[in-house]
Amino acid sequence: MAESSGEGQGAAAPGSSNSPKLKLIHEGKAQVEVSAANEVFYNPAQVVNRDLSVICIKAYHQLRWRQLQANKANKKTRGTKRKAVGSDGPLPDQDGASPAVPPQDESSAAPVDTEQHNGTGDAHGSRAQPPAAAFRGLVDVPESHRLTVLEPLSASGLRGLRYLLELPHCVRHVIANDIDPKAADTIRHNRHINNISPDQMHVECEDASVLMYMWKRRGQQQGKGNGADNLDIIDIDPYGSASPFLDAAVQAVKDGGMLCVTSTDMPVLAGNTPEVTFSRYGGTALKARYVHEMALRLVLHAIRTSAGRYKRSVVPLASFSIDFYVRVFVQIRNSSAETKNICKETGLVFQCVQCDTFHVVPLGETVPSKNPQGPDRFKAPHMPTHIGGTCGECGGRYTIGGPAYMGPLYQEEFVSLCLEVCKAADADDSDTLDGLTQTPRIKGMLGAVQQEWFDLPLFYHLPSLCAKIKLQVIPLKAFKSALLHLGYRVSHFHREPQAIKTDAPPTVVHDLIRSWAKEHPPKNTKHALLQKDIMTEGIDFSLHKDVSTLMGSCIREDRDASSQAQPRWMPNPQPFWGPQKKARSSRG
């Protein structure tokens, strides 16, 4: 695809006598010149987003290489077994289905093992162990397996330039696109001042969705099915919602490729206009304290339902709620079998309007097949009997939110790889990652994500629980200790240190509130929550041995507290840290 020249589009090249005043911006190892008149968008608050993207792309480069090697090993094992049984056909998987044919292109990613992160375990939610390849540190990946990145909403080109300059051993080629001719000219100018050749950065001036559909068509013409063969990563970072670009993106990225998606329309995702939320993301948000996690799950729901239409599955690698936006990294796979799990991992939320009680109800469930060798069957679930017309804790009515994705928000191996990349960036011998300036904050955020229980959707907010009955806030360590003493799991949410993410039922959570209120009477003793008897026995608020005081959070039982010394919740680096005004488009 030839690069559009930009000639005859009525845009003056940056630096010419007709161009507006420019300002030079240094970020990472790149420098860009943008219009001081805000004709090309640039927001310094997104430096965390861009630094995080550099880290995640390097981690994905490592993850994909491991998947490729595992795929080759599995293929070799299948061949050995075929010879042993004297069969030329494909060996069935354990569920009786024939395995997918491995991709012919060596740069294609092998499937992600999501079985350990599908939220299905025993009754207590014990998590499966990560694969043996996990946590073994970074490895050298051959140059031939470098990545091609499409940035359909490039603006100044800064993000793509940073990928090329800071990840030379990971990123081979960047396609930078913007529909605004002035932005496209700015990208070419910035490419020149960073000594990047057109062979490394290809510039387009096209509608973002149209461009991605063109790449999809190119892949189909090459006989690669869904997804252009050479688009390893598509990075969607719009001003506002990412929803208009998702349908094209999930089709254009290659099998095993990664989508990086940002949405900055937090007022919509937070439920201020539920009708707009539903039209954009296919679900409604509730005005609850878990609104930022719900925003992540709505964005993932939109991506998964878009991909499912084309028999493509989505594996969330990492999901972050940061400042005024959400940022998710997902891997796209061609798998009609895995798309059947969409209904099982999608759910509605019943939220009480008078207290913080909530219930998550999945829209699908599986039952064993009549054939012992056959796969599980899917069916519509029944309404849980414990959810009536009114709340069982206070008698209030329910509001209904969703549908939204209720599966894991991250893959543990990927987050661990991101932390390994951060360590490499801090090392003295790091020669390309020294452009990262937000590593301390990102390390803290990754550490907080790693401490979340991945299979527990949504959370309670301890100050809000206490505020309902005007009760003095219970010490966080004491409340989490009480849950641990009762045998339940508990963690925080990576954005909210006061979050209570637990598998304890609402009755147990509110029994802890009632028990504490007996010893520390609140101002509102007539609240409906306090009129119910305490049914939970053995409540103990003494400190549990597994509670960590680091940043006021509780460590997971399988983590070493000594490794969590990095601060996880850090203040903004400067005042007025937030969204900026939209750039003024030069399109007629």
PDB file of N, CA and C in Angstrom, residues 517-580:
ATOM      1  N   ALA A 517     -20.810  -2.619  64.330  1.00  0.00           N
ATOM      2  CA  ALA A 517     -21.738  -1.599  64.825  1.00  0.00           C
ATOM      3  C   ALA A 517     -22.220  -1.918  66.241  1.00  0.00           C
ATOM      4  N   LYS A 518     -22.257  -3.186  66.612  1.00  0.00           N
ATOM      5  CA  LYS A 518     -22.651  -3.541  67.974  1.00  0.00           C
ATOM      6  C   LYS A 518     -21.634  -3.048  68.989  1.00  0.00           C
ATOM      7  N   GLU A 519     -20.355  -3.134  68.623  1.00  0.00           N
ATOM      8  CA  GLU A 519     -19.298  -2.703  69.531  1.00  0.00           C
ATOM      9  C   GLU A 519     -19.030  -1.209  69.414  1.00  0.00           C
ATOM     10  N   HIS A 520     -19.343  -0.623  68.279  1.00  0.00           N
ATOM     11  CA  HIS A 520     -19.133   0.802  68.044  1.00  0.00           C
ATOM     12  C   HIS A 520     -20.427   1.382  67.485  1.00  0.00           C
ATOM     13  N   PRO A 521     -21.416   1.660  68.329  1.00  0.00           N
ATOM     14  CA  PRO A 521     -22.742   2.083  67.855  1.00  0.00           C
ATOM     15  C   PRO A 521     -22.652   3.303  66.937  1.00  0.00           C
ATOM     16  N   PRO A 522     -23.319   3.243  65.782  1.00  0.00           N
ATOM     17  CA  PRO A 522     -23.319   4.375  64.849  1.00  0.00           C
ATOM     18  C   PRO A 522     -24.381   5.396  65.220  1.00  0.00           C
ATOM     19  N   LYS A 523     -24.421   6.480  64.456  1.00  0.00           N
ATOM     20  CA  LYS A 523     -25.426   7.508  64.697  1.00  0.00           C
ATOM     21  C   LYS A 523     -26.807   7.050  64.241  1.00  0.00           C
ATOM     22  N   ASN A 524     -26.841   6.251  63.192  1.00  0.00           N
ATOM     23  CA  ASN A 524     -28.116   5.803  62.633  1.00  0.00           C
ATOM     24  C   ASN A 524     -28.366   4.348  63.022  1.00  0.00           C
ATOM     25  N   THR A 525     -28.846   4.142  64.234  1.00  0.00           N
ATOM     26  CA  THR A 525     -29.069   2.774  64.722  1.00  0.00           C
ATOM     27  C   THR A 525     -30.363   2.169  64.188  1.00  0.00           C
ATOM     28  N   LYS A 526     -31.221   2.969  63.551  1.00  0.00           N
ATOM     29  CA  LYS A 526     -32.503   2.469  63.056  1.00  0.00           C
ATOM     30  C   LYS A 526     -32.460   2.101  61.576  1.00  0.00           C
ATOM     31  N   HIS A 527     -31.286   2.135  60.984  1.00  0.00           N
ATOM     32  CA  HIS A 527     -31.179   1.783  59.569  1.00  0.00           C
ATOM     33  C   HIS A 527     -31.603   0.331  59.365  1.00  0.00           C
ATOM     34  N   ALA A 528     -32.241   0.066  58.236  1.00  0.00           N
ATOM     35  CA  ALA A 528     -32.759  -1.279  57.965  1.00  0.00           C
ATOM     36  C   ALA A 528     -31.664  -2.337  57.985  1.00  0.00           C
ATOM     37  N   LEU A 529     -30.433  -1.961  57.642  1.00  0.00           N
ATOM     38  CA  LEU A 529     -29.332  -2.924  57.656  1.00  0.00           C
ATOM     39  C   LEU A 529     -29.084  -3.486  59.049  1.00  0.00           C
ATOM     40  N   LEU A 530     -29.298  -2.643  60.082  1.00  0.00           N
ATOM     41  CA  LEU A 530     -28.996  -3.049  61.451  1.00  0.00           C
ATOM     42  C   LEU A 530     -30.149  -3.791  62.113  1.00  0.00           C
ATOM     43  N   GLN A 531     -31.280  -3.890  61.435  1.00  0.00           N
ATOM     44  CA  GLN A 531     -32.427  -4.574  62.030  1.00  0.00           C
ATOM     45  C   GLN A 531     -32.385  -6.077  61.780  1.00  0.00           C
ATOM     46  N   LYS A 532     -31.477  -6.519  60.935  1.00  0.00           N
ATOM     47  CA  LYS A 532     -31.348  -7.939  60.621  1.00  0.00           C
ATOM     48  C   LYS A 532     -30.377  -8.598  61.593  1.00  0.00           C
ATOM     49  N   ASP A 533     -30.692  -9.814  62.007  1.00  0.00           N
ATOM     50  CA  ASP A 533     -29.825 -10.537  62.937  1.00  0.00           C
ATOM     51  C   ASP A 533     -28.521 -10.946  62.255  1.00  0.00           C
ATOM     52  N   ILE A 534     -27.478 -11.065  63.064  1.00  0.00           N
ATOM     53  CA  ILE A 534     -26.180 -11.520  62.555  1.00  0.00           C
ATOM     54  C   ILE A 534     -26.211 -13.040  62.442  1.00  0.00           C
ATOM     55  N   MET A 535     -26.041 -13.537  61.238  1.00  0.00           N
ATOM     56  CA  MET A 535     -26.111 -14.971  60.974  1.00  0.00           C
ATOM     57  C   MET A 535     -24.735 -15.626  60.883  1.00  0.00           C
ATOM     58  N   THR A 536     -23.699 -14.830  60.687  1.00  0.00           N
ATOM     59  CA  THR A 536     -22.351 -15.372  60.511  1.00  0.00           C
ATOM     60  C   THR A 536     -21.701 -15.598  61.872  1.00  0.00           C
ATOM     61  N   GLU A 537     -21.174 -16.783  62.078  1.00  0.00           N
ATOM     62  CA  GLU A 537     -20.515 -17.115  63.335  1.00  0.00           C
ATOM     63  C   GLU A 537     -19.000 -17.019  63.191  1.00  0.00           C
ATOM     64  N   GLY A 538     -18.337 -16.781  64.305  1.00  0.00           N
ATOM     65  CA  GLY A 538     -16.877 -16.765  64.322  1.00  0.00           C
ATOM     66  C   GLY A 538     -16.256 -15.503  63.762  1.00  0.00           C
ATOM     67  N   ILE A 539     -16.951 -14.374  63.857  1.00  0.00           N
ATOM     68  CA  ILE A 539     -16.396 -13.116  63.354  1.00  0.00           C
ATOM     69  C   ILE A 539     -15.260 -12.668  64.267  1.00  0.00           C
ATOM     70  N   ASP A 540     -14.112 -12.398  63.677  1.00  0.00           N
ATOM     71  CA  ASP A 540     -12.909 -12.039  64.435  1.00  0.00           C
ATOM     72  C   ASP A 540     -12.179 -10.931  63.687  1.00  0.00           C
ATOM     73  N   PHE A 541     -12.093  -9.760  64.308  1.00  0.00           N
ATOM     74  CA  PHE A 541     -11.446  -8.614  63.667  1.00  0.00           C
ATOM     75  C   PHE A 541      -9.961  -8.501  64.012  1.00  0.00           C
ATOM     76  N   SER A 542      -9.420  -9.455  64.738  1.00  0.00           N
ATOM     77  CA  SER A 542      -7.986  -9.394  65.039  1.00  0.00           C
ATOM     78  C   SER A 542      -7.179  -9.588  63.764  1.00  0.00           C
ATOM     79  N   LEU A 543      -5.959  -9.039  63.744  1.00  0.00           N
ATOM     80  CA  LEU A 543      -5.149  -9.072  62.534  1.00  0.00           C
ATOM     81  C   LEU A 543      -4.824 -10.502  62.127  1.00  0.00           C
ATOM     82  N   HIS A 544      -5.059 -10.778  60.868  1.00  0.00           N
ATOM     83  CA  HIS A 544      -4.739 -12.086  60.296  1.00  0.00           C
ATOM     84  C   HIS A 544      -3.273 -12.109  59.886  1.00  0.00           C
ATOM     85  N   LYS A 545      -2.666 -13.278  59.912  1.00  0.00           N
ATOM     86  CA  LYS A 545      -1.239 -13.377  59.608  1.00  0.00           C
ATOM     87  C   LYS A 545      -0.914 -13.000  58.163  1.00  0.00           C
ATOM     88  N   ASP A 546      -1.883 -13.045  57.252  1.00  0.00           N
ATOM     89  CA  ASP A 546      -1.611 -12.770  55.845  1.00  0.00           C
ATOM     90  C   ASP A 546      -1.934 -11.340  55.435  1.00  0.00           C
ATOM     91  N   VAL A 547      -2.258 -10.502  56.399  1.00  0.00           N
ATOM     92  CA  VAL A 547      -2.573  -9.114  56.064  1.00  0.00           C
ATOM     93  C   VAL A 547      -1.290  -8.296  56.006  1.00  0.00           C
ATOM     94  N   SER A 548      -1.128  -7.569  54.946  1.00  0.00           N
ATOM     95  CA  SER A 548       0.030  -6.688  54.796  1.00  0.00           C
ATOM     96  C   SER A 548      -0.416  -5.252  55.026  1.00  0.00           C
ATOM     97  N   THR A 549       0.437  -4.495  55.667  1.00  0.00           N
ATOM     98  CA  THR A 549       0.137  -3.085  55.891  1.00  0.00           C
ATOM     99  C   THR A 549       0.684  -2.190  54.785  1.00  0.00           C
ATOM    100  N   LEU A 550       1.317  -2.798  53.759  1.00  0.00           N
ATOM    101  CA  LEU A 550       1.869  -2.004  52.662  1.00  0.00           C
ATOM    102  C   LEU A 550       0.748  -1.316  51.898  1.00  0.00           C
ATOM    103  N   MET A 551       0.729  -0.014  51.910  1.00  0.00           N
ATOM    104  CA  MET A 551      -0.243   0.804  51.191  1.00  0.00           C
ATOM    105  C   MET A 551      -1.671   0.478  51.600  1.00  0.00           C
ATOM    106  N   GLY A 552      -1.849  -0.037  52.802  1.00  0.00           N
ATOM    107  CA  GLY A 552      -3.192  -0.272  53.311  1.00  0.00           C
ATOM    108  C   GLY A 552      -3.958  -1.320  52.556  1.00  0.00           C
ATOM    109  N   SER A 553      -3.267  -2.341  51.999  1.00  0.00           N
ATOM    110  CA  SER A 553      -3.979  -3.361  51.242  1.00  0.00           C
ATOM    111  C   SER A 553      -3.628  -4.732  51.772  1.00  0.00           C
ATOM    112  N   CYS A 554      -4.373  -5.699  51.351  1.00  0.00           N
ATOM    113  CA  CYS A 554      -4.168  -7.084  51.775  1.00  0.00           C
ATOM    114  C   CYS A 554      -3.497  -7.862  50.668  1.00  0.00           C
ATOM    115  N   ILE A 555      -2.408  -8.523  50.994  1.00  0.00           N
ATOM    116  CA  ILE A 555      -1.724  -9.307  49.969  1.00  0.00           C
ATOM    117  C   ILE A 555      -2.495 -10.595  49.731  1.00  0.00           C
ATOM    118  N   ARG A 556      -2.362 -11.116  48.537  1.00  0.00           N
ATOM    119  CA  ARG A 556      -2.924 -12.413  48.244  1.00  0.00           C
ATOM    120  C   ARG A 556      -2.093 -13.469  48.934  1.00  0.00           C
ATOM    121  N   GLU A 557      -2.717 -14.565  49.267  1.00  0.00           N
ATOM    122  CA  GLU A 557      -2.063 -15.574  50.087  1.00  0.00           C
ATOM    123  C   GLU A 557      -0.884 -16.225  49.391  1.00  0.00           C
ATOM    124  N   ASP A 558      -0.809 -16.116  48.046  1.00  0.00           N
ATOM    125  CA  ASP A 558       0.268 -16.772  47.312  1.00  0.00           C
ATOM    126  C   ASP A 558       1.371 -15.799  46.957  1.00  0.00           C
ATOM    127  N   ARG A 559       1.407 -14.625  47.585  1.00  0.00           N
ATOM    128  CA  ARG A 559       2.415 -13.624  47.274  1.00  0.00           C
ATOM    129  C   ARG A 559       3.298 -13.367  48.478  1.00  0.00           C
ATOM    130  N   ASP A 560       4.526 -12.965  48.201  1.00  0.00           N
ATOM    131  CA  ASP A 560       5.490 -12.640  49.245  1.00  0.00           C
ATOM    132  C   ASP A 560       5.425 -11.149  49.511  1.00  0.00           C
ATOM    133  N   ALA A 561       5.150 -10.762  50.744  1.00  0.00           N
ATOM    134  CA  ALA A 561       5.008  -9.348  51.065  1.00  0.00           C
ATOM    135  C   ALA A 561       6.287  -8.576  50.817  1.00  0.00           C
ATOM    136  N   SER A 562       7.432  -9.227  50.932  1.00  0.00           N
ATOM    137  CA  SER A 562       8.695  -8.525  50.749  1.00  0.00           C
ATOM    138  C   SER A 562       8.893  -8.047  49.327  1.00  0.00           C
ATOM    139  N   SER A 563       8.153  -8.642  48.362  1.00  0.00           N
ATOM    140  CA  SER A 563       8.313  -8.254  46.956  1.00  0.00           C
ATOM    141  C   SER A 563       7.369  -7.137  46.570  1.00  0.00           C
ATOM    142  N   GLN A 564       6.575  -6.637  47.516  1.00  0.00           N
ATOM    143  CA  GLN A 564       5.565  -5.646  47.178  1.00  0.00           C
ATOM    144  C   GLN A 564       5.898  -4.277  47.769  1.00  0.00           C
ATOM    145  N   ALA A 565       7.175  -3.917  47.789  1.00  0.00           N
ATOM    146  CA  ALA A 565       7.580  -2.670  48.416  1.00  0.00           C
ATOM    147  C   ALA A 565       7.325  -1.447  47.547  1.00  0.00           C
ATOM    148  N   GLN A 566       6.968  -1.632  46.282  1.00  0.00           N
ATOM    149  CA  GLN A 566       6.726  -0.514  45.386  1.00  0.00           C
ATOM    150  C   GLN A 566       5.394   0.153  45.730  1.00  0.00           C
ATOM    151  N   PRO A 567       5.372   1.484  45.962  1.00  0.00           N
ATOM    152  CA  PRO A 567       4.096   2.165  46.198  1.00  0.00           C
ATOM    153  C   PRO A 567       3.134   1.933  45.038  1.00  0.00           C
ATOM    154  N   ARG A 568       1.886   1.683  45.370  1.00  0.00           N
ATOM    155  CA  ARG A 568       0.933   1.307  44.330  1.00  0.00           C
ATOM    156  C   ARG A 568      -0.052   2.410  43.981  1.00  0.00           C
ATOM    157  N   TRP A 569      -0.247   3.374  44.839  1.00  0.00           N
ATOM    158  CA  TRP A 569      -1.162   4.470  44.547  1.00  0.00           C
ATOM    159  C   TRP A 569      -0.403   5.774  44.742  1.00  0.00           C
ATOM    160  N   MET A 570      -0.127   6.434  43.617  1.00  0.00           N
ATOM    161  CA  MET A 570       0.707   7.626  43.638  1.00  0.00           C
ATOM    162  C   MET A 570      -0.101   8.829  43.173  1.00  0.00           C
ATOM    163  N   PRO A 571       0.199  10.037  43.690  1.00  0.00           N
ATOM    164  CA  PRO A 571      -0.538  11.238  43.279  1.00  0.00           C
ATOM    165  C   PRO A 571      -0.183  11.646  41.856  1.00  0.00           C
ATOM    166  N   ASN A 572      -1.023  12.498  41.275  1.00  0.00           N
ATOM    167  CA  ASN A 572      -0.733  13.021  39.941  1.00  0.00           C
ATOM    168  C   ASN A 572       0.540  13.853  39.978  1.00  0.00           C
ATOM    169  N   PRO A 573       1.327  13.842  38.903  1.00  0.00           N
ATOM    170  CA  PRO A 573       2.606  14.547  38.918  1.00  0.00           C
ATOM    171  C   PRO A 573       2.489  16.057  38.919  1.00  0.00           C
ATOM    172  N   GLN A 574       1.338  16.603  38.502  1.00  0.00           N
ATOM    173  CA  GLN A 574       1.173  18.055  38.463  1.00  0.00           C
ATOM    174  C   GLN A 574      -0.304  18.392  38.526  1.00  0.00           C
ATOM    175  N   PRO A 575      -0.651  19.663  38.871  1.00  0.00           N
ATOM    176  CA  PRO A 575      -2.060  20.052  38.938  1.00  0.00           C
ATOM    177  C   PRO A 575      -2.720  20.000  37.561  1.00  0.00           C
ATOM    178  N   PHE A 576      -4.054  19.942  37.560  1.00  0.00           N
ATOM    179  CA  PHE A 576      -4.862  19.951  36.334  1.00  0.00           C
ATOM    180  C   PHE A 576      -4.452  18.813  35.402  1.00  0.00           C
ATOM    181  N   TRP A 577      -4.217  17.653  35.990  1.00  0.00           N
ATOM    182  CA  TRP A 577      -3.786  16.466  35.244  1.00  0.00           C
ATOM    183  C   TRP A 577      -5.042  15.779  34.724  1.00  0.00           C
ATOM    184  N   GLY A 578      -5.366  15.996  33.464  1.00  0.00           N
ATOM    185  CA  GLY A 578      -6.592  15.417  32.939  1.00  0.00           C
ATOM    186  C   GLY A 578      -6.743  15.643  31.460  1.00  0.00           C
ATOM    187  N   PRO A 579      -7.953  15.491  30.943  1.00  0.00           N
ATOM    188  CA  PRO A 579      -8.174  15.621  29.503  1.00  0.00           C
ATOM    189  C   PRO A 579      -7.952  17.051  29.027  1.00  0.00           C
ATOM    190  N   GLN A 580      -7.620  17.170  27.745  1.00  0.00           N
ATOM    191  CA  GLN A 580      -7.390  18.466  27.116  1.00  0.00           C
ATOM    192  C   GLN A 580      -8.478  18.737  26.084  1.00  0.00           C
TER     193      GLN A 580
END
